[in-house]
Coordinates of N, CA and C in Angstrom, one line a residue:
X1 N -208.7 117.0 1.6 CA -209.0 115.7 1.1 C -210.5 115.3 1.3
X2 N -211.3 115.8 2.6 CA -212.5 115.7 2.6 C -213.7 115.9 1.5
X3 N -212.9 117.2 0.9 CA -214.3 117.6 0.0 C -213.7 116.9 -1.4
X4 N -212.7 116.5 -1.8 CA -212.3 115.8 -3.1 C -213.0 114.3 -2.7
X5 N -213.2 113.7 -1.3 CA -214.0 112.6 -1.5 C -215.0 113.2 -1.9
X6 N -215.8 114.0 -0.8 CA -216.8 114.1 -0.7 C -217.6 114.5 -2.7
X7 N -217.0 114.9 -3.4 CA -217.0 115.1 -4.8 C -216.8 114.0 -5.5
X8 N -216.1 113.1 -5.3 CA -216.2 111.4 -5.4 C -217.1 111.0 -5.3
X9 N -217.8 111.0 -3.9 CA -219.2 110.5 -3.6 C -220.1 110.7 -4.7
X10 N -220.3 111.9 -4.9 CA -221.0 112.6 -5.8 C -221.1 112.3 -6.9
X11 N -220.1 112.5 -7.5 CA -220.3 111.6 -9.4 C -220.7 110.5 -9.0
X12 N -220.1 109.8 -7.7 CA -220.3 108.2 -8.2 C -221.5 108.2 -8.0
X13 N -222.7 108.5 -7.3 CA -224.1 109.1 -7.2 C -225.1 109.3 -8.3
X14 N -224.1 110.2 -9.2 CA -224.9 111.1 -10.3 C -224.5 109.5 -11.3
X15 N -223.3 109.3 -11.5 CA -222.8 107.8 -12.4 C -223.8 107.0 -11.8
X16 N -224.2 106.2 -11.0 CA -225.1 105.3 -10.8 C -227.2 105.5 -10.9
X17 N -227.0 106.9 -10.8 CA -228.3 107.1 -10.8 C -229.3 108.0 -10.1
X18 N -228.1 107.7 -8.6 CA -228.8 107.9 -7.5 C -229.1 109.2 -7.1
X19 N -228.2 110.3 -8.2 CA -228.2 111.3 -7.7 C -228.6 112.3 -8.8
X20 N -229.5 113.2 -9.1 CA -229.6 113.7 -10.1 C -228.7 115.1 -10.5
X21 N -228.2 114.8 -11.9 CA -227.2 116.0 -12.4 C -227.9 117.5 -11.8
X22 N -227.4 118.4 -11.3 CA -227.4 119.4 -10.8 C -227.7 120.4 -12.5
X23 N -228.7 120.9 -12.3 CA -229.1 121.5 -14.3 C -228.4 122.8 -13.9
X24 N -227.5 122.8 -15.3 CA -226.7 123.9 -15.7 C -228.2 125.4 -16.2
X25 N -227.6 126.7 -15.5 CA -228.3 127.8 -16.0 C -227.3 128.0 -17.4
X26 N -228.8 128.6 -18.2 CA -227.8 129.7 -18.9 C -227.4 131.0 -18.9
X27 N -226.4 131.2 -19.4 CA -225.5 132.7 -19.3 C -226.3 132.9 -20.2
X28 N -226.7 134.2 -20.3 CA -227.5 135.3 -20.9 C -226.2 135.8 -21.3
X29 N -226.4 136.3 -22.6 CA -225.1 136.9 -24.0 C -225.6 137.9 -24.1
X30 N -224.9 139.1 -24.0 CA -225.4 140.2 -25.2 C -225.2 140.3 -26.0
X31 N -226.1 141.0 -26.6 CA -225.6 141.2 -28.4 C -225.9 142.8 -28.8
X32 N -224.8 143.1 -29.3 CA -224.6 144.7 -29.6 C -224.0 144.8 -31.0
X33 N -225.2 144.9 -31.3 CA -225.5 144.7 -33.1 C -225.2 146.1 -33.7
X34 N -225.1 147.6 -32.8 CA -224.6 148.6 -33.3 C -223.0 148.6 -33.1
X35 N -223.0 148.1 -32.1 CA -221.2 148.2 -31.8 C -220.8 146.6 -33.1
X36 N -221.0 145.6 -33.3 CA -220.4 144.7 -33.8 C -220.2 145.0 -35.5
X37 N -220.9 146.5 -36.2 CA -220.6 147.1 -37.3 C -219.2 147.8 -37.8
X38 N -219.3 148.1 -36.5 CA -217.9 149.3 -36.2 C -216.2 148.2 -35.6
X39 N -216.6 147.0 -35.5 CA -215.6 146.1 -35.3 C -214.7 145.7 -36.2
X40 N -213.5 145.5 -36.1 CA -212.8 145.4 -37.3 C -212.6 143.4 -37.1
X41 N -212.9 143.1 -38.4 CA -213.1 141.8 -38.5 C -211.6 141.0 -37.4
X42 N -211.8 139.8 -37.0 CA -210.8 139.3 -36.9 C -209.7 138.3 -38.0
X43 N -208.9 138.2 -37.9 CA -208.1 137.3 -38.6 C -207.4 136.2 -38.0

């Protein structure tokens, strides 16, 4: 129950101002442009 306040706290923090949103990383994607030829389409 502590850390579901304590996560309460928080939005209500980030909702009022006071707390600044924590910045999302990005996922790095690969791309496998030789293998995605050889792929049979989906349906």
């Amino acid at each position: 129950m502590n850390t579901k306040l304590q996560e309460w706290l928080h939005d209500l923090g980030v909702a009022l101002g006071l707390i600044e949103r924590p910045k999302l990383q990005p996922i790095p994607v690969r791309s496998n442009d030789k293998h995605d030829k050889h792929r049979r389409p989906r349906r």
